[in-house]
Amino acid sequence: MPLDPARTVAELKQLRELTGDENGAQRVAWTETWESARGWLREKLAGLPLEEEIDEAGNQWWTLRGVSERELLIGGHIDSVPNGGWLDGALNVVAGVEVMRRLAEDGEPELTVRLVNWADEEGARFGRSLFGSSAAAGSMDDQVELRQRHDADGGVLPDVLAACGVELDRALEARSQLENAAAYLELHIEQGPVLESMDLPLGVVLGTFGVERHQVTFTGQAAHAGSTPMDKRRDALAGAAKLELEIREIAKRTGEGAVCTMGGVVTKPGIVTSVVETAECLLDQRHLDATKLAEMLSNAEAASRRFAQEEDVEVSWERIWNIEPILFDEALIELADESIREVAGKSHRLPSGPLHDAAEVARAGVPTVMLFVQSLRGLSHTKLEDTEEEHLELSVQALDRLADKTIARVAAG
Ligand SMILES: [Zn+2]
């Protein structure tokens, strides 16, 4: 069976029909719709000489035995955010199905090839992203906290997972899945505007940004809005406002894709008749270079202290979460570049702002690379998410070529 990229597009539409509604994709992990998407995927692969397995973290694996026990992994996630797009995550599992068909038809591959559908990449229901891949990578270290997590309806994480056959306490046993992994490939929509602005269908991902996430709290003094002269105020919001403008300058000065976002500010008492006493800011900073990321953070800290002094308020920092930049494998980046040039003429290398399952796999020491396909208007996590069908087809071809090149390289090495 030769590769049929148009079939991938048709199957993605089928999946959209089956698991979406007028508001978009509804394949939230650990729900019935998600289970039905997993069942759909199983049907697509039925009839191929593959072994299916669901690991301790709920990841769904299909294995095509090859000459060698060493494995090429192709992975994506079929779960979506609520009211999500039709391509985020699903593109790679469905494209992976097509590559598996082609490989199975060609006879026993040099390497064992496995397709993985990671469980709960989005973390939409419990606020914990990359669940299945972090378990397989062995980097999941928050099980105590996960035990307490609940969804909007009060469902507790361990119970909801148990209903899907996953025991939280055993999730880390999924680590054994990566034991023979020699390479990991993931195709994903870009979810940003870069490739479209360059008029390129495909790009190679260099790695995922490191992230520093902090709560920055400015503390002043609540005081009557009418009786407190302007020069006597200790206005916490003034410090926060200055910081919000400064982080944009910090990102601009740092460059190379640097991004800084103040995603929220909560002010207290938060009434129109009072000067703001506390302003709690949520700050997110990202860069592909660890040194630059650390610099951006210390620049923001220094600026916040300066503004606090200027406004006669206090400032404190608390880290919410961080992750180091994760760089993909240089040799695989070359092969990915080659594959893209073969199918689309021109390639481009870019970092990924969003995290992906690939970051967890790379963190576990498996040589990894990702391909991005252009997203129209850079939109994702919305029903407006889209990619031209012609570009989707090119992406399936590029993934297929990359799979072959990777097999050849690993088998030769
Ligand atoms: Zn995704």
Coordinates of C-alpha atoms and ligand atoms in Angstrom, one line a residue:
M1 CA 0.0 0.0 0.0
P2 CA 1.7 3.2 -1.1
L3 CA 1.4 6.2 1.2
D4 CA -1.9 8.0 0.7
P5 CA -1.7 11.5 2.4
A6 CA -5.2 12.4 1.1
R7 CA -6.6 9.5 3.2
T8 CA -5.1 11.2 6.3
V9 CA -7.0 14.4 5.6
A10 CA -10.2 12.4 5.0
E11 CA -9.7 10.5 8.3
L12 CA -9.0 13.7 10.2
K13 CA -12.4 15.0 8.9
Q14 CA -14.0 11.8 10.0
L15 CA -12.6 12.1 13.5
R16 CA -13.8 15.7 13.6
E17 CA -17.3 14.5 12.7
L18 CA -17.2 11.8 15.3
T19 CA -15.8 13.8 18.2
G20 CA -16.6 17.4 17.6
D21 CA -19.6 19.7 17.6
E22 CA -20.5 23.2 16.4
N23 CA -18.0 24.5 19.0
G24 CA -15.1 22.4 18.0
A25 CA -13.3 19.3 19.1
Q26 CA -14.4 17.7 22.4
R27 CA -11.9 15.0 22.8
V28 CA -11.0 15.9 26.4
A29 CA -8.9 13.2 28.0
W30 CA -10.6 10.8 30.4
T31 CA -14.0 11.4 28.9
E32 CA -16.3 9.2 26.9
T33 CA -15.6 11.2 23.7
W34 CA -11.9 10.6 24.2
E35 CA -12.5 6.9 24.7
S36 CA -14.5 6.8 21.5
A37 CA -11.6 8.6 19.7
R38 CA -9.2 5.9 21.0
G39 CA -11.6 3.2 19.8
W40 CA -11.8 4.9 16.4
L41 CA -8.0 4.9 16.2
R42 CA -7.9 1.2 17.1
E43 CA -10.3 0.4 14.2
K44 CA -8.1 2.4 11.8
L45 CA -5.2 0.1 12.7
A46 CA -7.1 -3.1 12.8
G47 CA -6.0 -5.5 10.0
L48 CA -2.3 -4.4 10.2
P49 CA 0.2 -6.8 11.8
L50 CA 0.5 -4.6 14.9
E51 CA 0.3 -5.4 18.6
E52 CA -1.7 -2.9 20.7
E53 CA -1.0 -2.2 24.3
I54 CA -2.2 0.4 26.8
D55 CA 0.5 1.2 29.3
E56 CA 0.1 2.0 33.0
A57 CA -0.3 5.7 32.3
G58 CA -3.0 5.2 29.7
N59 CA -0.8 5.7 26.7
Q60 CA -2.0 3.7 23.7
W61 CA 0.8 1.9 21.7
W62 CA 0.9 -0.1 18.5
T63 CA 4.1 -2.1 17.7
L64 CA 5.3 -3.2 14.3
R65 CA 8.1 -5.7 14.9
G66 CA 11.2 -5.1 12.9
V67 CA 14.6 -6.8 12.4
S68 CA 16.0 -5.0 15.4
E69 CA 14.5 -4.6 18.8
R70 CA 15.6 -1.0 18.8
E71 CA 12.6 1.2 18.2
L72 CA 11.5 4.2 16.2
L73 CA 8.6 5.9 17.9
I74 CA 6.1 8.2 16.3
G75 CA 3.8 9.9 18.7
G76 CA 1.0 12.4 19.1
H77 CA -2.1 12.9 21.2
I78 CA -5.7 12.5 20.3
D79 CA -7.0 14.4 23.2
S80 CA -8.1 18.1 22.7
V81 CA -9.0 21.0 24.9
P82 CA -12.8 21.7 25.1
N83 CA -13.9 23.5 22.0
G84 CA -10.5 22.7 20.5
G85 CA -9.3 22.4 16.9
W86 CA -9.4 19.4 14.7
L87 CA -5.6 19.1 14.1
D88 CA -3.8 19.7 17.4
G89 CA -2.3 16.4 18.4
A90 CA -4.6 14.4 16.2
L91 CA -2.7 15.2 13.0
N92 CA 0.3 13.2 14.2
V93 CA -1.5 10.1 15.4
V94 CA -3.6 10.0 12.2
A95 CA -0.5 10.7 9.9
G96 CA 1.3 8.1 12.0
V97 CA -1.4 5.6 11.1
E98 CA -0.7 6.2 7.4
V99 CA 3.0 5.8 7.9
M100 CA 2.4 2.5 9.8
R101 CA 0.3 1.2 6.9
R102 CA 3.0 2.0 4.4
L103 CA 5.7 0.5 6.6
A104 CA 3.7 -2.7 7.3
E105 CA 3.1 -3.1 3.5
D106 CA 6.8 -2.8 2.8
G107 CA 7.6 -5.8 4.9
E108 CA 9.6 -6.2 8.1
P109 CA 11.4 -2.9 8.8
E110 CA 15.0 -2.7 10.0
L111 CA 13.8 -1.2 13.3
T112 CA 10.8 -2.0 15.4
V113 CA 8.4 0.9 14.8
R114 CA 5.8 2.0 17.4
L115 CA 3.0 4.5 17.2
V116 CA 2.0 6.1 20.5
N117 CA -1.1 8.1 21.4
W118 CA -0.1 9.9 24.5
A119 CA -2.7 10.2 27.3
D120 CA -3.8 13.6 28.4
E121 CA -1.3 15.9 26.7
E122 CA -3.6 18.9 27.1
G123 CA -4.3 18.6 30.9
A124 CA -7.6 20.3 30.1
R125 CA -9.7 18.6 32.8
F126 CA -7.3 18.6 35.7
G127 CA -4.8 21.3 34.7
R128 CA -1.9 18.8 34.4
S129 CA -0.4 18.7 30.9
L130 CA 1.8 16.0 29.4
F131 CA 0.4 13.3 31.8
G132 CA 1.2 10.2 29.8
S133 CA 4.4 11.3 28.3
S134 CA 5.9 12.6 31.6
A135 CA 5.0 9.2 33.1
A136 CA 6.8 7.3 30.3
A137 CA 9.7 9.7 30.5
G138 CA 10.0 9.1 34.2
S139 CA 9.8 12.9 35.0
M140 CA 6.4 12.8 36.6
D141 CA 7.2 13.7 40.2
D142 CA 3.9 15.3 41.4
Q143 CA 1.8 12.3 42.2
V144 CA 1.1 13.5 45.7
E145 CA -0.3 16.7 44.3
L146 CA -2.1 14.9 41.5
R147 CA -4.0 12.8 44.0
Q148 CA -5.7 16.0 45.2
R149 CA -6.6 17.4 41.8
H150 CA -10.2 17.6 40.8
D151 CA -12.2 18.7 37.8
A152 CA -14.8 21.4 37.6
D153 CA -17.5 18.9 38.6
G154 CA -15.6 17.8 41.7
G155 CA -14.4 14.5 40.2
V156 CA -11.1 13.6 41.8
L157 CA -8.2 12.7 39.5
P158 CA -7.4 9.2 40.8
D159 CA -11.1 8.1 40.6
V160 CA -11.6 9.5 37.1
L161 CA -8.4 7.8 35.9
A162 CA -9.4 4.6 37.5
A163 CA -12.6 4.6 35.6
C164 CA -10.4 4.6 32.5
G165 CA -8.3 1.8 33.8
V166 CA -5.4 3.9 35.0
E167 CA -4.0 3.5 38.5
L168 CA -2.2 6.8 39.4
D169 CA 0.2 5.0 41.7
R170 CA 1.4 2.7 38.9
A171 CA 1.6 5.4 36.2
L172 CA 5.4 5.6 36.4
E173 CA 5.7 2.0 35.4
A174 CA 5.0 3.3 31.9
R175 CA 8.8 4.1 31.9
S176 CA 9.5 0.7 30.6
Q177 CA 8.0 1.8 27.3
L178 CA 11.0 3.9 26.3
E179 CA 13.6 1.2 27.1
N180 CA 14.4 0.4 23.5
A181 CA 13.6 3.8 22.0
A182 CA 16.3 4.9 19.5
A183 CA 14.4 7.9 18.1
Y184 CA 11.1 9.8 18.5
L185 CA 9.3 11.8 15.8
E186 CA 6.4 14.1 16.2
L187 CA 4.5 16.1 13.6
H188 CA 2.4 18.9 14.9
I189 CA 0.6 22.0 13.7
E190 CA 2.7 25.1 14.4
Q191 CA 0.0 26.8 16.5
G192 CA 1.7 30.1 15.7
P193 CA 2.1 32.5 12.7
V194 CA 5.8 32.1 11.8
L195 CA 5.6 29.6 8.9
E196 CA 2.5 31.3 7.4
S197 CA 4.3 34.7 7.5
M198 CA 7.2 33.1 5.6
D199 CA 4.9 31.4 3.2
L200 CA 6.4 28.0 4.0
P201 CA 4.3 24.9 4.6
L202 CA 6.8 23.1 6.9
G203 CA 9.5 23.7 9.4
V204 CA 11.9 21.7 11.7
V205 CA 11.6 22.4 15.4
L206 CA 14.9 23.0 17.2
G207 CA 13.5 22.4 20.6
T208 CA 10.9 23.7 23.1
F209 CA 11.3 26.9 25.0
G210 CA 12.4 26.9 28.6
V211 CA 9.7 28.4 30.8
E212 CA 9.9 30.5 34.0
R213 CA 6.5 31.1 35.6
H214 CA 6.2 33.3 38.6
Q215 CA 3.6 35.1 40.8
V216 CA 4.9 38.6 41.4
T217 CA 3.1 40.3 44.2
F218 CA 3.3 44.1 44.8
T219 CA 2.0 45.2 48.2
G220 CA 1.1 48.8 49.0
Q221 CA -1.5 50.3 51.2
A222 CA -5.3 50.4 50.7
A223 CA -6.4 54.1 51.1
H224 CA -9.5 56.1 50.3
A225 CA -9.6 57.1 46.6
G226 CA -11.0 60.5 47.6
S227 CA -9.0 61.6 50.6
T228 CA -5.5 60.3 49.6
P229 CA -3.4 62.8 47.7
M230 CA -1.6 61.4 44.7
D231 CA 1.8 61.9 46.2
K232 CA 0.9 60.1 49.4
R233 CA -0.2 56.8 47.8
R234 CA 1.4 53.4 48.0
D235 CA -0.3 52.0 44.9
A236 CA 0.5 48.4 44.2
L237 CA -1.0 48.5 40.8
A238 CA 1.4 51.2 39.7
G239 CA 4.3 48.8 40.3
A240 CA 2.5 46.0 38.4
A241 CA 1.7 48.3 35.5
K242 CA 5.3 49.4 35.1
L243 CA 6.5 45.8 35.2
E244 CA 4.0 44.8 32.5
L245 CA 5.4 47.4 30.2
E246 CA 9.0 46.6 31.1
I247 CA 8.8 42.8 30.3
R248 CA 7.9 43.7 26.7
E249 CA 11.2 45.7 26.5
I250 CA 13.1 42.8 28.2
A251 CA 11.8 40.4 25.6
K252 CA 12.6 42.8 22.8
R253 CA 16.1 43.4 24.0
T254 CA 16.8 39.6 24.5
G255 CA 15.5 38.7 21.1
E256 CA 15.8 35.3 19.3
G257 CA 12.2 34.5 19.9
A258 CA 12.1 35.6 23.5
V259 CA 8.5 36.0 24.9
C260 CA 7.3 37.5 28.2
T261 CA 3.6 37.6 29.1
M262 CA 1.8 39.0 32.1
G263 CA -1.2 36.7 31.8
G264 CA -3.2 38.0 34.8
V265 CA -3.2 40.7 37.5
V266 CA -5.6 40.4 40.5
T267 CA -5.9 43.6 42.5
K268 CA -7.2 43.9 46.1
P269 CA -9.4 45.3 47.5
G270 CA -10.4 45.7 43.8
I271 CA -13.0 48.4 44.4
V272 CA -13.3 51.8 42.7
T273 CA -13.0 53.8 45.9
S274 CA -9.7 52.4 47.1
V275 CA -6.0 52.6 46.1
V276 CA -4.8 49.1 45.3
E277 CA -3.2 47.4 48.2
T278 CA -2.0 44.2 46.5
A279 CA -1.5 43.4 42.9
E280 CA -0.8 39.7 42.1
C281 CA 0.7 39.3 38.7
L282 CA 1.2 36.1 36.8
L283 CA 4.4 36.3 34.7
D284 CA 5.4 33.8 32.0
Q285 CA 8.9 34.0 30.4
R286 CA 10.2 31.7 27.6
H287 CA 13.4 31.3 25.7
L288 CA 15.2 28.4 23.9
D289 CA 18.5 29.4 25.5
A290 CA 18.8 28.7 29.2
T291 CA 21.3 31.5 29.8
K292 CA 19.1 34.1 28.1
L293 CA 16.1 32.8 30.0
A294 CA 17.9 33.2 33.3
E295 CA 18.9 36.7 32.2
M296 CA 15.3 37.7 31.4
L297 CA 14.2 36.5 34.8
S298 CA 16.9 38.4 36.7
N299 CA 16.2 41.5 34.6
A300 CA 12.5 41.3 35.4
E301 CA 13.3 40.8 39.1
A302 CA 15.6 43.8 39.1
A303 CA 13.0 46.0 37.3
S304 CA 10.3 45.0 39.8
R305 CA 12.5 46.0 42.7
R306 CA 13.2 49.4 41.0
F307 CA 9.5 50.0 40.4
A308 CA 8.6 48.9 43.9
Q309 CA 11.0 51.5 45.3
E310 CA 9.7 54.2 42.9
E311 CA 6.2 53.6 44.1
D312 CA 7.0 53.0 47.8
V313 CA 5.5 49.5 47.7
E314 CA 7.0 46.0 48.4
V315 CA 7.5 43.3 45.9
S316 CA 7.9 39.5 46.3
W317 CA 8.4 36.7 43.9
E318 CA 7.2 33.1 44.1
R319 CA 8.0 30.5 41.4
I320 CA 4.9 28.7 40.2
W321 CA 6.6 26.4 37.7
N322 CA 9.6 26.2 35.5
I323 CA 11.2 23.9 32.9
E324 CA 14.5 24.1 31.2
P325 CA 14.8 24.5 27.4
I326 CA 14.8 21.2 25.7
L327 CA 16.9 20.9 22.5
F328 CA 16.1 18.3 19.9
D329 CA 18.7 16.0 18.4
E330 CA 21.0 17.6 15.8
A331 CA 21.3 14.6 13.5
L332 CA 17.5 14.2 13.4
I333 CA 17.1 18.0 12.8
E334 CA 19.3 17.5 9.7
L335 CA 17.2 14.5 8.5
A336 CA 14.0 16.5 9.1
D337 CA 15.4 19.4 7.1
E338 CA 16.3 17.1 4.3
S339 CA 12.8 15.4 4.4
I340 CA 11.1 18.8 4.2
R341 CA 13.2 20.1 1.4
E342 CA 12.4 16.9 -0.6
V343 CA 8.7 17.3 -0.3
A344 CA 8.3 21.1 -0.1
G345 CA 11.5 22.6 -1.7
K346 CA 12.4 24.8 1.3
S347 CA 12.7 24.3 5.0
H348 CA 13.0 26.6 8.0
R349 CA 14.2 26.0 11.6
L350 CA 12.2 27.4 14.5
P351 CA 11.7 26.9 18.2
S352 CA 8.5 25.8 19.7
G353 CA 6.8 28.1 22.2
P354 CA 4.2 25.5 23.4
L355 CA 5.4 22.4 25.2
H356 CA 4.8 19.1 23.5
D357 CA 5.0 15.4 24.4
A358 CA 8.3 15.4 22.4
A359 CA 9.9 17.6 25.1
E360 CA 9.2 14.9 27.7
V361 CA 10.6 12.1 25.4
A362 CA 13.7 14.2 24.7
R363 CA 14.2 14.9 28.4
A364 CA 14.3 11.2 28.9
G365 CA 17.3 11.0 26.7
V366 CA 15.7 9.7 23.5
P367 CA 16.9 11.5 20.3
T368 CA 13.9 13.5 19.2
V369 CA 12.7 15.9 16.6
M370 CA 9.5 17.6 15.6
L371 CA 8.1 18.8 12.3
F372 CA 5.7 21.8 12.2
V373 CA 3.2 22.3 9.5
Q374 CA 1.8 25.8 8.9
S375 CA -1.2 26.9 11.0
L376 CA -3.6 29.3 9.2
R377 CA -3.7 32.7 11.1
G378 CA -1.6 31.0 13.8
L379 CA -4.7 30.0 15.6
S380 CA -5.0 26.9 17.8
H381 CA -7.1 25.7 20.8
T382 CA -10.1 27.0 19.0
K383 CA -12.5 25.7 16.4
L384 CA -11.0 28.2 14.0
E385 CA -7.7 26.2 14.0
D386 CA -7.0 25.1 10.4
T387 CA -4.3 24.2 7.9
E388 CA -4.5 24.0 4.1
E389 CA -5.2 20.4 3.0
E390 CA -2.3 20.6 0.5
H391 CA 0.0 21.4 3.5
L392 CA -1.4 18.6 5.6
E393 CA -0.7 16.2 2.8
L394 CA 2.9 17.5 2.4
S395 CA 3.3 17.0 6.2
V396 CA 2.3 13.4 6.0
Q397 CA 4.9 12.9 3.2
A398 CA 7.6 14.6 5.2
L399 CA 6.9 12.5 8.2
D400 CA 7.0 9.4 6.1
R401 CA 10.4 10.3 4.6
L402 CA 11.7 11.2 7.9
A403 CA 10.7 7.9 9.3
D404 CA 12.6 6.1 6.6
K405 CA 15.7 8.2 6.9
T406 CA 15.7 7.7 10.7
I407 CA 15.3 4.0 10.4
A408 CA 18.2 3.8 7.9
R409 CA 20.4 6.0 10.1
V410 CA 19.7 4.2 13.4
A411 CA 20.1 0.8 11.7
A412 CA 23.4 1.8 10.1
G413 CA 24.7 3.3 13.4
Ligands
ZN1 ZN -0.8 19.3 20.7

